[in-house]
PDB file of C-alpha atoms in Angstrom:
ATOM      1  CA  MET A   1      -0.030  -0.239   0.034  1.00  0.00           C
ATOM      2  CA  SER A   2       1.377   3.615  -0.944  1.00  0.00           C
ATOM      3  CA  GLU A   3       1.786   5.630   2.097  1.00  0.00           C
ATOM      4  CA  TYR A   4       2.509   9.538   2.454  1.00  0.00           C
ATOM      5  CA  ILE A   5       5.898  10.753   3.304  1.00  0.00           C
ATOM      6  CA  ILE A   6       6.536  13.665   4.582  1.00  0.00           C
ATOM      7  CA  ARG A   7      10.052  15.638   4.297  1.00  0.00           C
ATOM      8  CA  ASN A   8      11.712  18.960   4.645  1.00  0.00           C
ATOM      9  CA  ALA A   9      11.628  20.712   0.845  1.00  0.00           C
ATOM     10  CA  LYS A  10      14.469  20.171  -1.275  1.00  0.00           C
ATOM     11  CA  PRO A  11      16.416  22.153  -4.314  1.00  0.00           C
ATOM     12  CA  GLU A  12      14.831  19.853  -6.637  1.00  0.00           C
ATOM     13  CA  ASP A  13      11.453  21.167  -5.521  1.00  0.00           C
ATOM     14  CA  ALA A  14      11.727  24.677  -6.971  1.00  0.00           C
ATOM     15  CA  ALA A  15       9.244  23.931  -9.508  1.00  0.00           C
ATOM     16  CA  PHE A  16       6.702  21.981  -7.058  1.00  0.00           C
ATOM     17  CA  LEU A  17       7.030  24.894  -4.442  1.00  0.00           C
ATOM     18  CA  ALA A  18       6.440  27.724  -7.410  1.00  0.00           C
ATOM     19  CA  ASP A  19       3.382  25.887  -8.082  1.00  0.00           C
ATOM     20  CA  THR A  20       2.374  25.350  -4.449  1.00  0.00           C
ATOM     21  CA  VAL A  21       2.799  29.619  -4.361  1.00  0.00           C
ATOM     22  CA  ILE A  22       0.620  30.261  -7.534  1.00  0.00           C
ATOM     23  CA  SER A  23      -2.119  27.870  -6.045  1.00  0.00           C
ATOM     24  CA  ALA A  24      -2.159  29.324  -2.703  1.00  0.00           C
ATOM     25  CA  GLU A  25      -1.903  32.904  -3.606  1.00  0.00           C
ATOM     26  CA  LYS A  26      -4.871  32.300  -6.036  1.00  0.00           C
ATOM     27  CA  SER A  27      -6.875  31.301  -3.058  1.00  0.00           C
ATOM     28  CA  GLY A  28      -9.432  29.157  -5.215  1.00  0.00           C
ATOM     29  CA  SER A  29      -9.650  32.651  -7.783  1.00  0.00           C
ATOM     30  CA  GLU A  30      -8.181  33.282 -11.080  1.00  0.00           C
ATOM     31  CA  LYS A  31      -6.142  36.358 -10.206  1.00  0.00           C
ATOM     32  CA  LEU A  32      -2.465  35.646  -9.350  1.00  0.00           C
ATOM     33  CA  SER A  33      -0.859  38.697  -7.803  1.00  0.00           C
ATOM     34  CA  TYR A  34       2.456  37.993  -9.243  1.00  0.00           C
ATOM     35  CA  CYS A  35       1.129  38.413 -12.950  1.00  0.00           C
ATOM     36  CA  THR A  36      -1.462  41.411 -12.512  1.00  0.00           C
ATOM     37  CA  LEU A  37       0.725  43.428  -9.788  1.00  0.00           C
ATOM     38  CA  PHE A  38       3.696  43.069 -12.092  1.00  0.00           C
ATOM     39  CA  ASN A  39       2.278  42.956 -15.034  1.00  0.00           C
ATOM     40  CA  LEU A  40       3.322  39.470 -15.945  1.00  0.00           C
ATOM     41  CA  THR A  41       2.456  36.256 -17.761  1.00  0.00           C
ATOM     42  CA  ALA A  42       1.725  33.011 -15.797  1.00  0.00           C
ATOM     43  CA  ALA A  43       4.967  31.525 -17.169  1.00  0.00           C
ATOM     44  CA  GLN A  44       6.974  34.882 -16.647  1.00  0.00           C
ATOM     45  CA  ALA A  45       5.110  34.873 -13.048  1.00  0.00           C
ATOM     46  CA  LYS A  46       6.199  30.896 -12.554  1.00  0.00           C
ATOM     47  CA  HIS A  47       9.802  31.661 -13.888  1.00  0.00           C
ATOM     48  CA  ASN A  48      10.473  34.427 -11.284  1.00  0.00           C
ATOM     49  CA  ILE A  49       8.849  32.503  -8.471  1.00  0.00           C
ATOM     50  CA  THR A  50      11.318  29.350  -9.354  1.00  0.00           C
ATOM     51  CA  CYS A  51      14.029  31.598  -9.557  1.00  0.00           C
ATOM     52  CA  MET A  52      13.469  33.066  -6.166  1.00  0.00           C
ATOM     53  CA  PHE A  53      13.151  29.694  -4.567  1.00  0.00           C
ATOM     54  CA  GLU A  54      16.530  28.970  -6.587  1.00  0.00           C
ATOM     55  CA  GLU A  55      18.487  31.385  -4.788  1.00  0.00           C
ATOM     56  CA  GLU A  56      18.342  29.514  -1.436  1.00  0.00           C
ATOM     57  CA  ILE A  57      17.703  32.416   0.845  1.00  0.00           C
ATOM     58  CA  ASP A  58      16.521  31.088   4.365  1.00  0.00           C
ATOM     59  CA  GLY A  59      13.853  32.850   6.638  1.00  0.00           C
ATOM     60  CA  CYS A  60      10.694  33.968   4.410  1.00  0.00           C
ATOM     61  CA  GLU A  61       8.285  32.724   2.058  1.00  0.00           C
ATOM     62  CA  PHE A  62      10.298  31.835  -0.833  1.00  0.00           C
ATOM     63  CA  SER A  63      12.898  29.720   1.217  1.00  0.00           C
ATOM     64  CA  ILE A  64      13.063  26.182   0.136  1.00  0.00           C
ATOM     65  CA  SER A  65      14.056  25.656   3.950  1.00  0.00           C
ATOM     66  CA  SER A  66      10.870  27.118   4.683  1.00  0.00           C
ATOM     67  CA  PHE A  67       8.762  24.297   3.549  1.00  0.00           C
ATOM     68  CA  LEU A  68       7.791  20.769   4.117  1.00  0.00           C
ATOM     69  CA  VAL A  69       6.423  18.454   0.965  1.00  0.00           C
ATOM     70  CA  VAL A  70       4.373  15.615   1.163  1.00  0.00           C
ATOM     71  CA  GLU A  71       5.237  12.937  -1.189  1.00  0.00           C
ATOM     72  CA  PHE A  72       2.902  10.198  -2.615  1.00  0.00           C
ATOM     73  CA  GLU A  73       4.384   7.107  -4.851  1.00  0.00           C
ATOM     74  CA  GLY A  74       7.684   9.522  -5.031  1.00  0.00           C
ATOM     75  CA  LYS A  75       5.881  12.471  -6.089  1.00  0.00           C
ATOM     76  CA  PRO A  76       5.143  15.593  -4.060  1.00  0.00           C
ATOM     77  CA  VAL A  77       1.618  16.339  -3.711  1.00  0.00           C
ATOM     78  CA  ALA A  78       1.381  18.740  -0.826  1.00  0.00           C
ATOM     79  CA  ALA A  79       3.494  21.462   0.682  1.00  0.00           C
ATOM     80  CA  PHE A  80       3.406  24.247   3.386  1.00  0.00           C
ATOM     81  CA  GLY A  81       6.090  26.837   4.272  1.00  0.00           C
ATOM     82  CA  GLY A  82       7.057  28.120   8.155  1.00  0.00           C
ATOM     83  CA  TRP A  83       9.637  29.964   9.244  1.00  0.00           C
ATOM     84  CA  ILE A  84      10.419  31.686  12.664  1.00  0.00           C
ATOM     85  CA  GLU A  85      10.222  34.901  11.666  1.00  0.00           C
ATOM     86  CA  THR A  86      13.575  37.107  12.405  1.00  0.00           C
ATOM     87  CA  MET A  87      15.208  34.263  13.368  1.00  0.00           C
ATOM     88  CA  ASN A  88      17.890  34.130  11.114  1.00  0.00           C
ATOM     89  CA  GLU A  89      21.795  35.649  10.449  1.00  0.00           C
ATOM     90  CA  ASP A  90      20.993  39.130  10.811  1.00  0.00           C
ATOM     91  CA  GLU A  91      17.717  39.275  12.107  1.00  0.00           C
ATOM     92  CA  THR A  92      16.197  40.392   9.148  1.00  0.00           C
ATOM     93  CA  PRO A  93      12.227  40.579   8.864  1.00  0.00           C
ATOM     94  CA  SER A  94      11.198  38.246   6.071  1.00  0.00           C
ATOM     95  CA  LYS A  95       9.134  40.960   4.150  1.00  0.00           C
ATOM     96  CA  LEU A  96      12.554  42.511   3.457  1.00  0.00           C
ATOM     97  CA  LEU A  97      14.222  39.089   2.469  1.00  0.00           C
ATOM     98  CA  LYS A  98      11.123  38.435   0.244  1.00  0.00           C
ATOM     99  CA  SER A  99      11.313  42.024  -1.172  1.00  0.00           C
ATOM    100  CA  ASN A 100      14.610  41.881  -2.019  1.00  0.00           C
ATOM    101  CA  LEU A 101      14.209  38.626  -3.837  1.00  0.00           C
ATOM    102  CA  ILE A 102      11.555  40.171  -5.608  1.00  0.00           C
ATOM    103  CA  SER A 103      13.652  43.212  -6.458  1.00  0.00           C
ATOM    104  CA  TYR A 104      16.533  40.865  -7.569  1.00  0.00           C
ATOM    105  CA  THR A 105      14.393  38.527  -9.750  1.00  0.00           C
ATOM    106  CA  PHE A 106      11.503  40.388 -11.559  1.00  0.00           C
ATOM    107  CA  GLY A 107      13.367  42.925 -13.261  1.00  0.00           C
ATOM    108  CA  ARG A 108      13.027  46.887 -13.341  1.00  0.00           C
ATOM    109  CA  GLU A 109       9.801  47.063 -15.725  1.00  0.00           C
ATOM    110  CA  ALA A 110       7.699  44.492 -13.696  1.00  0.00           C
ATOM    111  CA  LEU A 111       8.637  46.516 -10.479  1.00  0.00           C
ATOM    112  CA  GLU A 112       8.114  49.887 -12.304  1.00  0.00           C
ATOM    113  CA  PHE A 113       4.245  48.839 -12.869  1.00  0.00           C
ATOM    114  CA  LEU A 114       4.287  47.126  -9.219  1.00  0.00           C
ATOM    115  CA  LYS A 115       4.942  50.965  -8.383  1.00  0.00           C
ATOM    116  CA  THR A 116       2.119  52.363  -9.967  1.00  0.00           C
ATOM    117  CA  LYS A 117      -0.299  49.740  -8.160  1.00  0.00           C
ATOM    118  CA  ALA A 118       1.002  50.218  -4.693  1.00  0.00           C
ATOM    119  CA  ALA A 119      -1.958  52.147  -3.479  1.00  0.00           C
ATOM    120  CA  VAL A 120      -4.194  48.902  -4.547  1.00  0.00           C
ATOM    121  CA  ILE A 121      -2.694  46.624  -1.875  1.00  0.00           C
ATOM    122  CA  ASN A 122      -0.971  48.920   0.887  1.00  0.00           C
ATOM    123  CA  ALA A 123      -4.044  48.482   2.952  1.00  0.00           C
ATOM    124  CA  LEU A 124      -3.414  44.497   2.909  1.00  0.00           C
ATOM    125  CA  VAL A 125       0.134  44.802   3.747  1.00  0.00           C
ATOM    126  CA  THR A 126       0.395  42.943   7.559  1.00  0.00           C
ATOM    127  CA  GLU A 127       2.881  43.329  10.061  1.00  0.00           C
ATOM    128  CA  ARG A 128       4.511  39.973  11.040  1.00  0.00           C
ATOM    129  CA  ASN A 129       5.545  39.497  14.652  1.00  0.00           C
ATOM    130  CA  PRO A 130       9.031  38.539  15.401  1.00  0.00           C
ATOM    131  CA  MET A 131       9.807  34.891  16.756  1.00  0.00           C
ATOM    132  CA  ALA A 132       6.400  33.736  15.949  1.00  0.00           C
ATOM    133  CA  LEU A 133       6.058  30.564  13.415  1.00  0.00           C
ATOM    134  CA  GLN A 134       4.859  32.170  10.379  1.00  0.00           C
ATOM    135  CA  LEU A 135       2.805  29.447   7.847  1.00  0.00           C
ATOM    136  CA  GLU A 136       2.284  30.657   4.272  1.00  0.00           C
ATOM    137  CA  TYR A 137       1.454  28.998   1.058  1.00  0.00           C
ATOM    138  CA  LEU A 138      -0.594  25.642   1.659  1.00  0.00           C
ATOM    139  CA  TYR A 139      -1.294  23.335  -1.411  1.00  0.00           C
ATOM    140  CA  VAL A 140      -2.850  20.140  -1.427  1.00  0.00           C
ATOM    141  CA  ASP A 141      -3.362  18.241  -5.014  1.00  0.00           C
ATOM    142  CA  ALA A 142      -6.812  17.572  -5.730  1.00  0.00           C
ATOM    143  CA  GLY A 143      -6.548  14.162  -5.673  1.00  0.00           C
ATOM    144  CA  HIS A 144      -4.927  14.361  -2.394  1.00  0.00           C
ATOM    145  CA  ARG A 145      -7.507  16.521  -0.412  1.00  0.00           C
ATOM    146  CA  GLY A 146      -9.609  15.043   2.547  1.00  0.00           C
ATOM    147  CA  LYS A 147      -6.669  12.814   3.805  1.00  0.00           C
ATOM    148  CA  ASN A 148      -5.699  15.028   6.568  1.00  0.00           C
ATOM    149  CA  LEU A 149      -2.388  16.264   5.091  1.00  0.00           C
ATOM    150  CA  SER A 150      -3.070  19.981   5.755  1.00  0.00           C
ATOM    151  CA  ALA A 151      -3.204  18.892   9.309  1.00  0.00           C
ATOM    152  CA  LEU A 152      -0.200  16.599   9.064  1.00  0.00           C
ATOM    153  CA  LEU A 153       1.810  19.531   7.722  1.00  0.00           C
ATOM    154  CA  ILE A 154       0.722  22.308   9.985  1.00  0.00           C
ATOM    155  CA  GLU A 155       1.475  19.792  13.144  1.00  0.00           C
ATOM    156  CA  THR A 156       4.818  18.696  11.840  1.00  0.00           C
ATOM    157  CA  LEU A 157       5.827  22.508  11.390  1.00  0.00           C
ATOM    158  CA  GLU A 158       5.093  23.169  14.828  1.00  0.00           C
ATOM    159  CA  LYS A 159       7.160  20.118  15.719  1.00  0.00           C
ATOM    160  CA  ARG A 160       9.933  21.299  13.477  1.00  0.00           C
ATOM    161  CA  ALA A 161      10.124  24.923  14.794  1.00  0.00           C
ATOM    162  CA  LEU A 162       9.768  24.023  18.485  1.00  0.00           C
ATOM    163  CA  ALA A 163      12.875  21.840  18.015  1.00  0.00           C
ATOM    164  CA  ALA A 164      14.585  24.730  16.897  1.00  0.00           C
ATOM    165  CA  TYR A 165      12.960  27.389  19.140  1.00  0.00           C
ATOM    166  CA  PRO A 166      11.924  25.609  22.304  1.00  0.00           C
ATOM    167  CA  GLY A 167      10.513  29.112  23.654  1.00  0.00           C
ATOM    168  CA  LEU A 168       8.228  29.322  20.639  1.00  0.00           C
ATOM    169  CA  LYS A 169       4.816  30.793  21.917  1.00  0.00           C
ATOM    170  CA  LYS A 170       2.671  32.077  18.714  1.00  0.00           C
ATOM    171  CA  VAL A 171       1.611  30.544  15.255  1.00  0.00           C
ATOM    172  CA  GLN A 172       0.328  32.776  12.708  1.00  0.00           C
ATOM    173  CA  VAL A 173      -1.141  32.595   9.113  1.00  0.00           C
ATOM    174  CA  GLN A 174      -2.910  34.947   6.873  1.00  0.00           C
ATOM    175  CA  VAL A 175      -5.867  33.984   5.256  1.00  0.00           C
ATOM    176  CA  TYR A 176      -8.086  36.205   2.560  1.00  0.00           C
ATOM    177  CA  SER A 177     -11.615  36.083   4.506  1.00  0.00           C
ATOM    178  CA  ASN A 178     -13.241  34.740   1.678  1.00  0.00           C
ATOM    179  CA  ASN A 179     -11.240  31.278   2.114  1.00  0.00           C
ATOM    180  CA  ILE A 180     -13.396  29.184   4.081  1.00  0.00           C
ATOM    181  CA  PRO A 181     -12.205  25.717   3.455  1.00  0.00           C
ATOM    182  CA  ALA A 182      -8.312  27.370   4.788  1.00  0.00           C
ATOM    183  CA  ILE A 183      -9.905  28.826   7.420  1.00  0.00           C
ATOM    184  CA  ASN A 184     -11.772  25.966   8.447  1.00  0.00           C
ATOM    185  CA  ILE A 185      -8.818  24.002   8.187  1.00  0.00           C
ATOM    186  CA  TYR A 186      -7.128  26.959  10.578  1.00  0.00           C
ATOM    187  CA  LYS A 187      -9.807  26.745  13.047  1.00  0.00           C
ATOM    188  CA  LYS A 188      -9.682  23.136  13.437  1.00  0.00           C
ATOM    189  CA  ALA A 189      -5.852  22.684  13.960  1.00  0.00           C
ATOM    190  CA  GLY A 190      -6.458  25.529  16.595  1.00  0.00           C
ATOM    191  CA  PHE A 191      -6.038  28.863  15.240  1.00  0.00           C
ATOM    192  CA  GLU A 192      -8.369  31.660  15.803  1.00  0.00           C
ATOM    193  CA  ILE A 193      -8.767  35.240  13.801  1.00  0.00           C
ATOM    194  CA  VAL A 194      -6.848  37.625  15.425  1.00  0.00           C
ATOM    195  CA  SER A 195      -7.365  40.550  13.293  1.00  0.00           C
ATOM    196  CA  THR A 196      -8.618  41.654   9.948  1.00  0.00           C
ATOM    197  CA  SER A 197      -7.498  44.317   7.263  1.00  0.00           C
ATOM    198  CA  LYS A 198      -9.682  45.388   4.270  1.00  0.00           C
ATOM    199  CA  SER A 199      -8.571  47.360   0.951  1.00  0.00           C
ATOM    200  CA  ASN A 200     -11.393  49.500  -0.058  1.00  0.00           C
ATOM    201  CA  HIS A 201      -9.569  50.645  -3.230  1.00  0.00           C
ATOM    202  CA  PRO A 202     -11.837  50.277  -5.887  1.00  0.00           C
ATOM    203  CA  GLU A 203      -9.679  48.266  -8.190  1.00  0.00           C
ATOM    204  CA  VAL A 204      -8.560  45.828  -5.516  1.00  0.00           C
ATOM    205  CA  LEU A 205     -10.486  43.034  -7.206  1.00  0.00           C
ATOM    206  CA  GLU A 206      -8.977  43.465 -10.398  1.00  0.00           C
ATOM    207  CA  PHE A 207      -5.728  42.494  -9.035  1.00  0.00           C
ATOM    208  CA  LEU A 208      -5.820  40.353  -5.770  1.00  0.00           C
ATOM    209  CA  PRO A 209      -8.453  37.302  -5.162  1.00  0.00           C
ATOM    210  CA  TRP A 210      -9.994  39.115  -2.259  1.00  0.00           C
ATOM    211  CA  ASN A 211     -10.051  42.673  -0.659  1.00  0.00           C
ATOM    212  CA  GLU A 212     -10.200  41.676   3.255  1.00  0.00           C
ATOM    213  CA  LYS A 213      -7.463  39.410   5.097  1.00  0.00           C
ATOM    214  CA  HIS A 214      -7.360  37.830   8.220  1.00  0.00           C
ATOM    215  CA  VAL A 215      -4.801  36.969  10.692  1.00  0.00           C
ATOM    216  CA  MET A 216      -4.809  33.891  12.384  1.00  0.00           C
ATOM    217  CA  GLN A 217      -2.938  32.724  15.838  1.00  0.00           C
ATOM    218  CA  LYS A 218      -2.313  29.887  17.614  1.00  0.00           C
ATOM    219  CA  THR A 219      -1.002  30.115  21.153  1.00  0.00           C
ATOM    220  CA  ILE A 220       1.343  27.011  21.900  1.00  0.00           C
ATOM    221  CA  ASN A 221       3.442  26.039  25.365  1.00  0.00           C
TER     222      ASN A 221
ATOM    223  CA  MET B   1      30.278  61.611  -5.415  1.00  0.00           C
ATOM    224  CA  GLU B   2      30.704  62.988  -1.736  1.00  0.00           C
ATOM    225  CA  ARG B   3      28.930  61.064   1.290  1.00  0.00           C
ATOM    226  CA  ASN B   4      26.779  64.348   2.050  1.00  0.00           C
ATOM    227  CA  GLU B   5      25.332  64.145  -1.703  1.00  0.00           C
ATOM    228  CA  ILE B   6      24.476  60.186  -1.657  1.00  0.00           C
ATOM    229  CA  VAL B   7      22.906  60.912   1.685  1.00  0.00           C
ATOM    230  CA  ASN B   8      20.682  63.599   0.013  1.00  0.00           C
ATOM    231  CA  LYS B   9      19.565  61.325  -3.105  1.00  0.00           C
ATOM    232  CA  ILE B  10      18.811  58.535  -0.716  1.00  0.00           C
ATOM    233  CA  LYS B  11      16.418  61.220   1.240  1.00  0.00           C
ATOM    234  CA  THR B  12      14.776  62.354  -1.659  1.00  0.00           C
ATOM    235  CA  ILE B  13      13.896  59.092  -3.033  1.00  0.00           C
ATOM    236  CA  LEU B  14      12.662  58.051   0.700  1.00  0.00           C
ATOM    237  CA  VAL B  15      10.675  61.197   0.786  1.00  0.00           C
ATOM    238  CA  ALA B  16       9.277  60.753  -2.602  1.00  0.00           C
ATOM    239  CA  VAL B  17       8.411  57.174  -1.923  1.00  0.00           C
ATOM    240  CA  LEU B  18       7.026  57.378   1.775  1.00  0.00           C
ATOM    241  CA  LYS B  19       5.508  60.505   1.391  1.00  0.00           C
ATOM    242  CA  HIS B  20       6.567  62.233   4.596  1.00  0.00           C
ATOM    243  CA  GLU B  21       9.595  63.651   6.199  1.00  0.00           C
ATOM    244  CA  ASP B  22       9.243  62.128   9.857  1.00  0.00           C
ATOM    245  CA  PHE B  23      12.626  60.297   9.971  1.00  0.00           C
ATOM    246  CA  VAL B  24      16.635  61.386  10.736  1.00  0.00           C
ATOM    247  CA  MET B  25      19.004  60.534   8.307  1.00  0.00           C
ATOM    248  CA  ASN B  26      21.421  58.584  10.433  1.00  0.00           C
ATOM    249  CA  ASP B  27      23.872  55.733  10.001  1.00  0.00           C
ATOM    250  CA  GLU B  28      21.721  54.047  12.323  1.00  0.00           C
ATOM    251  CA  LEU B  29      18.291  54.413  10.861  1.00  0.00           C
ATOM    252  CA  THR B  30      16.801  51.278   9.988  1.00  0.00           C
ATOM    253  CA  ALA B  31      13.438  50.296   7.770  1.00  0.00           C
ATOM    254  CA  ALA B  32      11.617  49.509  10.731  1.00  0.00           C
ATOM    255  CA  LYS B  33      11.938  52.818  12.509  1.00  0.00           C
ATOM    256  CA  VAL B  34      10.589  54.567   9.507  1.00  0.00           C
ATOM    257  CA  ASN B  35       6.520  54.442   8.955  1.00  0.00           C
ATOM    258  CA  GLY B  36       5.225  53.493   5.921  1.00  0.00           C
ATOM    259  CA  TRP B  37       8.779  51.610   5.085  1.00  0.00           C
ATOM    260  CA  ASP B  38       7.285  48.453   4.410  1.00  0.00           C
ATOM    261  CA  SER B  39       8.387  45.168   2.113  1.00  0.00           C
ATOM    262  CA  LEU B  40       6.233  47.019  -0.937  1.00  0.00           C
ATOM    263  CA  THR B  41       7.901  50.079  -0.425  1.00  0.00           C
ATOM    264  CA  HIS B  42      11.308  48.955   0.303  1.00  0.00           C
ATOM    265  CA  MET B  43      10.872  47.112  -3.516  1.00  0.00           C
ATOM    266  CA  ILE B  44      10.484  50.612  -4.950  1.00  0.00           C
ATOM    267  CA  ILE B  45      12.983  52.560  -2.718  1.00  0.00           C
ATOM    268  CA  ILE B  46      15.405  49.932  -3.736  1.00  0.00           C
ATOM    269  CA  THR B  47      14.674  50.146  -7.477  1.00  0.00           C
ATOM    270  CA  ASP B  48      15.000  53.945  -7.132  1.00  0.00           C
ATOM    271  CA  ILE B  49      17.920  53.964  -5.761  1.00  0.00           C
ATOM    272  CA  GLU B  50      19.338  51.957  -8.339  1.00  0.00           C
ATOM    273  CA  ASN B  51      18.049  54.040 -11.137  1.00  0.00           C
ATOM    274  CA  ALA B  52      19.088  57.440  -9.438  1.00  0.00           C
ATOM    275  CA  PHE B  53      22.815  55.700  -8.950  1.00  0.00           C
ATOM    276  CA  GLY B  54      23.097  53.968 -12.118  1.00  0.00           C
ATOM    277  CA  ILE B  55      24.028  51.108 -10.268  1.00  0.00           C
ATOM    278  CA  LYS B  56      22.480  47.188  -9.432  1.00  0.00           C
ATOM    279  CA  PHE B  57      22.693  45.524  -5.984  1.00  0.00           C
ATOM    280  CA  LYS B  58      23.380  41.934  -5.790  1.00  0.00           C
ATOM    281  CA  LEU B  59      21.039  39.850  -3.721  1.00  0.00           C
ATOM    282  CA  LYS B  60      23.536  39.030  -1.196  1.00  0.00           C
ATOM    283  CA  GLU B  61      24.440  42.709  -1.038  1.00  0.00           C
ATOM    284  CA  LEU B  62      20.828  43.731  -0.079  1.00  0.00           C
ATOM    285  CA  ASN B  63      19.887  40.957   2.399  1.00  0.00           C
ATOM    286  CA  LYS B  64      23.454  42.330   3.901  1.00  0.00           C
ATOM    287  CA  LEU B  65      22.058  46.003   4.681  1.00  0.00           C
ATOM    288  CA  ASN B  66      21.116  46.148   8.037  1.00  0.00           C
ATOM    289  CA  ASN B  67      20.921  50.043   8.632  1.00  0.00           C
ATOM    290  CA  MET B  68      21.211  53.659   6.619  1.00  0.00           C
ATOM    291  CA  GLY B  69      25.285  53.481   7.235  1.00  0.00           C
ATOM    292  CA  SER B  70      25.603  50.227   5.734  1.00  0.00           C
ATOM    293  CA  LEU B  71      23.464  51.337   2.465  1.00  0.00           C
ATOM    294  CA  ILE B  72      25.479  54.295   2.015  1.00  0.00           C
ATOM    295  CA  GLU B  73      28.725  52.175   2.113  1.00  0.00           C
ATOM    296  CA  LEU B  74      27.470  49.759  -0.174  1.00  0.00           C
ATOM    297  CA  ILE B  75      26.587  52.827  -2.508  1.00  0.00           C
ATOM    298  CA  THR B  76      29.848  54.232  -1.930  1.00  0.00           C
ATOM    299  CA  ALA B  77      31.754  51.239  -2.846  1.00  0.00           C
ATOM    300  CA  LYS B  78      29.496  50.385  -6.133  1.00  0.00           C
ATOM    301  CA  LEU B  79      30.062  53.922  -7.188  1.00  0.00           C
ATOM    302  CA  ALA B  80      33.512  53.575  -6.493  1.00  0.00           C
ATOM    303  CA  GLN B  81      33.878  50.430  -9.068  1.00  0.00           C
TER     304      GLN B  81
END
């Protein structure tokens, strides 16, 4: 009988992790912010996201080392990223690591386009708590849903983080408020909504899957 | 380029992107201390600095920046190349 195997992501997973990001970022919609906000095609966005992973920078949502992958019959079928915010060599916040990766990878033209759209998404940029486990980009292949892989990934990410930092107190995840299946997964895993941010910009739904985001949090220890 | 000139150019970019002047340009200044210097504005600030000085940062260089002093030092070194 085939079984699921959970393991740390490896450099060879970069393309699968890019698909993970794309699927999670779309949040059930057809809007991929890495296309809409940078005026890129789906293929260009996937290429750039893969390149960011290939830089192997630790400590943010584009770090291979953040991700756990679930394999079935030797193929990755699910993934979820998690890192302890600012627990890296220079205590750099993940938002700066991510921004540096995007600045470096996406090219000037894409960034110039983003510059014109900054006002659209400003209200949805949320601060992350230092030394909290931050979860980002959950994906489970459609053929493997309903097998509790999300719960397994969350539990394993928490265990891995506690082993690295036994003083860990908080786990946080950001989710669009219309993504009810994801919210239910997190609620079942012990998370509750602690804050909500909303963009009232008239164009927001042209660029993002939804105009409202929750921060959900779980206290451990 | 004189250090003062570099500092003034960076300040002009910060004011233009962040739309306020509620910060003091010194070597200890960090993004966390400046209102509005978030992930989005950071990308724009970095691109604008590259444009203004005609330089291109490497990823490792960007990740090593920990305050305004290290940014000024890096720009100075790049301009001297």
